[in-house]
Structures are given as structure tokens and as C-alpha cells.
mmCIF file with all atom_site columns, C-alpha atoms in Angstrom:
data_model
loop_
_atom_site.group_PDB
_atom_site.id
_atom_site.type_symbol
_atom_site.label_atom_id
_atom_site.label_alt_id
_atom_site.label_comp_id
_atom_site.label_asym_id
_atom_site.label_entity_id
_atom_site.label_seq_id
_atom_site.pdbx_PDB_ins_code
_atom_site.Cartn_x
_atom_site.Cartn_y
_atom_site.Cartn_z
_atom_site.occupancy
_atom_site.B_iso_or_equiv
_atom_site.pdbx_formal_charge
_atom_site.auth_seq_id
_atom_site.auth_comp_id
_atom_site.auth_asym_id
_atom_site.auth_atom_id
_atom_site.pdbx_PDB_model_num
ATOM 1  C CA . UNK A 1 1  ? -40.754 53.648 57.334  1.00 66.00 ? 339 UNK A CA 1
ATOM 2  C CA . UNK A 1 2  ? -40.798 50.206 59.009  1.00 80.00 ? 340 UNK A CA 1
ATOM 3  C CA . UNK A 1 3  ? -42.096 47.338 57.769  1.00 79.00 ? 341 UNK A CA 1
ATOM 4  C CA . UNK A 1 4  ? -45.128 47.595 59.503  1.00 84.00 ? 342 UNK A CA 1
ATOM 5  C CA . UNK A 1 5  ? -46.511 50.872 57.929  1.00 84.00 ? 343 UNK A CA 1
ATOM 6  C CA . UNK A 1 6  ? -44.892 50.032 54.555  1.00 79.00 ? 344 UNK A CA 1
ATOM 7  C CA . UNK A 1 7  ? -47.634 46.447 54.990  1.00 78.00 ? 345 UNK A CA 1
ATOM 8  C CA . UNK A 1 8  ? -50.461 48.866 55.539  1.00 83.00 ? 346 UNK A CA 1
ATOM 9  C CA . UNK A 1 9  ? -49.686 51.187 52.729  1.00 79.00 ? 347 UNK A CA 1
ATOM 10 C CA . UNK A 1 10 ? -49.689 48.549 50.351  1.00 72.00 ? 348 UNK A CA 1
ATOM 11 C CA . UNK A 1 11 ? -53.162 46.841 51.620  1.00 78.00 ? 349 UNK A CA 1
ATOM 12 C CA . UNK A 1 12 ? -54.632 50.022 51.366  1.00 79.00 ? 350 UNK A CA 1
ATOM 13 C CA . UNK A 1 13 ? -53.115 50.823 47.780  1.00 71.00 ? 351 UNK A CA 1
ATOM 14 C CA . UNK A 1 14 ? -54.335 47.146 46.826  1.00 70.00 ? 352 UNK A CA 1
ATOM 15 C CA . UNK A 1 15 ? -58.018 48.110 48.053  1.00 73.00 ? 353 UNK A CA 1
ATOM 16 C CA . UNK A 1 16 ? -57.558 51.093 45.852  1.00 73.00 ? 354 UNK A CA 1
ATOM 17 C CA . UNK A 1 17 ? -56.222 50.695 42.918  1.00 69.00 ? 355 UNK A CA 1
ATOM 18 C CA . UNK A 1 18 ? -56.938 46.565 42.615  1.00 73.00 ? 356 UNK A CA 1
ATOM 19 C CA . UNK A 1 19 ? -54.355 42.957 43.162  1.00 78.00 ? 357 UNK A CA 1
ATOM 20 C CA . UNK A 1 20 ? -50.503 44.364 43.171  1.00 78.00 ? 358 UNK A CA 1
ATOM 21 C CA . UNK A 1 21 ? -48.047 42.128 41.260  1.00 83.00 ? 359 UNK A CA 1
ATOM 22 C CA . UNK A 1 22 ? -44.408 42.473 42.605  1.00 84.00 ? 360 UNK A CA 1
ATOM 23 C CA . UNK A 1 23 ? -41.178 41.545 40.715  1.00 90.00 ? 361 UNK A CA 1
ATOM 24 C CA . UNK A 1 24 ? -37.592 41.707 41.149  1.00 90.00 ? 362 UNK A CA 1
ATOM 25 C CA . UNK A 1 25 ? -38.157 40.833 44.880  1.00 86.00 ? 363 UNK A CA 1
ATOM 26 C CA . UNK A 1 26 ? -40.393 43.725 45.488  1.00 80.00 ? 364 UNK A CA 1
ATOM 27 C CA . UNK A 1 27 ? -38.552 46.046 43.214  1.00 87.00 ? 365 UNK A CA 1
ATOM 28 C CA . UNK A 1 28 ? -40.917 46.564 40.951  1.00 88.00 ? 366 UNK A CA 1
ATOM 29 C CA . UNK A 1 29 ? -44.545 47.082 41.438  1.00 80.00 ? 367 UNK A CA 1
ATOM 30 C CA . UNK A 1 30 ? -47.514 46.389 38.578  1.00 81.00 ? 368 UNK A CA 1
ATOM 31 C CA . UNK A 1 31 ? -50.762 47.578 39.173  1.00 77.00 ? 369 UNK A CA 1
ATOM 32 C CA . UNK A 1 32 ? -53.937 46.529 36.773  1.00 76.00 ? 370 UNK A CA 1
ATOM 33 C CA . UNK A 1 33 ? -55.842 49.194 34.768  1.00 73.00 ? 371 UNK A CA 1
ATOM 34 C CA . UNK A 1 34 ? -53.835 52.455 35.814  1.00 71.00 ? 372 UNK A CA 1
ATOM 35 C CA . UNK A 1 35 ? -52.391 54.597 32.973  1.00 78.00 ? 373 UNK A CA 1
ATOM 36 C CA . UNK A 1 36 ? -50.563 58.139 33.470  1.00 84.00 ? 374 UNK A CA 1
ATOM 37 C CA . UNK A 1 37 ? -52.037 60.400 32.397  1.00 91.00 ? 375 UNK A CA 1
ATOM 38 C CA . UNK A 1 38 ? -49.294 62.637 30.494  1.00 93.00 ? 376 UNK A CA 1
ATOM 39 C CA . UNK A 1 39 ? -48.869 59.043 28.047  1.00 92.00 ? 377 UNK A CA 1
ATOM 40 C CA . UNK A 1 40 ? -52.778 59.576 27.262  1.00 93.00 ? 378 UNK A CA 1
ATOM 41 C CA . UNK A 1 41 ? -51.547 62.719 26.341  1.00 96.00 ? 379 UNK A CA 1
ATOM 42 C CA . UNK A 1 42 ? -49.114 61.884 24.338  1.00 96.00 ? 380 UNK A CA 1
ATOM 43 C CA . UNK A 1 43 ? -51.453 59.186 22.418  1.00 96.00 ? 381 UNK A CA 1
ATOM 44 C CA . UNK A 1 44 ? -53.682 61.551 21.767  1.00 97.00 ? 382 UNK A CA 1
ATOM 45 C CA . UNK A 1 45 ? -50.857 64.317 20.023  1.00 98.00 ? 383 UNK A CA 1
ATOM 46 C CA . UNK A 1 46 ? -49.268 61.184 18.287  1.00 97.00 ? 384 UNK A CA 1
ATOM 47 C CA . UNK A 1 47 ? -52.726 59.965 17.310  1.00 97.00 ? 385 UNK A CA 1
ATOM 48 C CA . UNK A 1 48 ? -53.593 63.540 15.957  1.00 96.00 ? 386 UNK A CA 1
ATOM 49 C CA . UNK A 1 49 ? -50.386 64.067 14.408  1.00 94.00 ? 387 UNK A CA 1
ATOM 50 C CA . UNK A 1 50 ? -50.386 61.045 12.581  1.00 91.00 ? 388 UNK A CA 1
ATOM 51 C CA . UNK A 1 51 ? -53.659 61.747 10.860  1.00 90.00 ? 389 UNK A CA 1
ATOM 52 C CA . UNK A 1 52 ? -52.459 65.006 9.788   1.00 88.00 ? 390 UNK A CA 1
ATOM 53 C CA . UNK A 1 53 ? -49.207 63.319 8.314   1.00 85.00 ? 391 UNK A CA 1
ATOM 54 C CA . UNK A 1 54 ? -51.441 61.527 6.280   1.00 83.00 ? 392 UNK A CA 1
ATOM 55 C CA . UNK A 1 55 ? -53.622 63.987 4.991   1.00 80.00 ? 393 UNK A CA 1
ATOM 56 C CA . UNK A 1 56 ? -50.898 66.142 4.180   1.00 79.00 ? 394 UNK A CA 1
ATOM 57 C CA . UNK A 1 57 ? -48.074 64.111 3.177   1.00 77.00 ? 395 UNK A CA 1
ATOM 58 C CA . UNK A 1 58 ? -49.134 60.990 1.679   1.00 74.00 ? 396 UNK A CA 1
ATOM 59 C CA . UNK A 1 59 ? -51.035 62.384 -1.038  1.00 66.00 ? 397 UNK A CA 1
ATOM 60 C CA . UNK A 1 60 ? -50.525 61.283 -4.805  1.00 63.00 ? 398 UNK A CA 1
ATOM 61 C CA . UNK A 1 61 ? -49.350 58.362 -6.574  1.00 62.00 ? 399 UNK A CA 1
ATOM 62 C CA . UNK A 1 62 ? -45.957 58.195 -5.073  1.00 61.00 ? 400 UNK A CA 1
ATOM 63 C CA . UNK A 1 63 ? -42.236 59.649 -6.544  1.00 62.00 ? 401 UNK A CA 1
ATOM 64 C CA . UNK A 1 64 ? -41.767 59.033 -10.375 1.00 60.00 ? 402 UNK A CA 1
ATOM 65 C CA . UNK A 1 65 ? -45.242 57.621 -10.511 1.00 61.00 ? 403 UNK A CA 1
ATOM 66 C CA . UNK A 1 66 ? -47.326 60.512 -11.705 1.00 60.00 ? 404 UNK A CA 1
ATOM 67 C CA . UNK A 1 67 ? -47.143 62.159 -15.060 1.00 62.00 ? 405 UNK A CA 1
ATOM 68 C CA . UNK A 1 68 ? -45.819 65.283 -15.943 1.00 58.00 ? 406 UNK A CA 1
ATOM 69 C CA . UNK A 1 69 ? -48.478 68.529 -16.134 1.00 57.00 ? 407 UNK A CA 1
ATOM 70 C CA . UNK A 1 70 ? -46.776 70.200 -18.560 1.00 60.00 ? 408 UNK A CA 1
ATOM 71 C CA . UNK A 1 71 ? -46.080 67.343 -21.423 1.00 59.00 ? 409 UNK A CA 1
ATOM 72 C CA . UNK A 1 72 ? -48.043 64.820 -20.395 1.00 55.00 ? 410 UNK A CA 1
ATOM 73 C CA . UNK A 1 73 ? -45.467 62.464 -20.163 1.00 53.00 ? 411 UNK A CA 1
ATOM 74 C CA . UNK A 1 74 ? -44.735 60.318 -17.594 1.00 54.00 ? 412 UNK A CA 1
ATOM 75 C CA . UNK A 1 75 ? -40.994 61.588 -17.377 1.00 54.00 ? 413 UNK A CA 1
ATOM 76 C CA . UNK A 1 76 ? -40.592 64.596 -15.085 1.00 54.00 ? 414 UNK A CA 1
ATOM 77 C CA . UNK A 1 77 ? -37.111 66.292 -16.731 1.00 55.00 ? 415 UNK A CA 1
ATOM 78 C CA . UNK A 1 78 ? -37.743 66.757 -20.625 1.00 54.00 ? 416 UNK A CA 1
ATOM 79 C CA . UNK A 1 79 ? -40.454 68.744 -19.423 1.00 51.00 ? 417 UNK A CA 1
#
């Protein structure tokens, strides 16, 4: 690809997808607004999976906190 062609991808990829910002001496290219599509996934299954961890798991007053059904105490082994 010559320099040329590699000028006219990059106008037309700038027309598409909005301003380019370059680092690392053209290395690295930034583009504004544009997110993959397999991360939204993976929001979305942390997002879910994190509200079921709460629900399920973080229930009750915490370990050594809650009293014991059987005697009513609040120590869990004489019971």
C-alpha cells in the first residue's frame, strides 16, 4: 500500500467514523464514539451477573452478625 492510498483510506475513515487522533507517530489510532461490540457484550453479562451476585449472595447481616435459630443466641456453636 503506498502512501498515497494509505492518505485516502484514512480521509475516508475520518468522513466515516469522525476526527482521527494518532499517537506514537502514527502507531496508534483513536477514533471518537466507536465501541466493539463484543465489550458491550461483555458489560452487559458483567452488568447482569453482578446483580445476580447481589441478590443471591449478599443477603443477611453479614458472618457472626446474625443470631442463632435454634437458641436464640447470638453465638453460632453452643447451639
Amino acid at each position: 500500500m503506498t502512501a498515497r492510498d494509505e492518505a485516502r483510506e484514512l480521509e475516508e475513515r475520518e468522513r466515516t467514523h469522525g476526527p482521527i487522533e494518532e499517537y506514537a507517530r502514527g502507531e496508534i489510532r483513536a477514533y471518537h464514539g466507536i465501541v466493539n461490540t463484543w465489550l458491550l457484550a461483555v458489560y452487559a453479562i458483567l452488568a447482569v451477573w453482578g446483580i445476580y451476585y447481589l441478590f443471591k449472595y449478599w443477603g443477611g447481616l453479614g458472618p457472626g452478625l446474625a443470631r442463632c435459630w435454634r437458641c436464640a443466641s447470638s453465638m453460632p456453636w453452643p447451639c
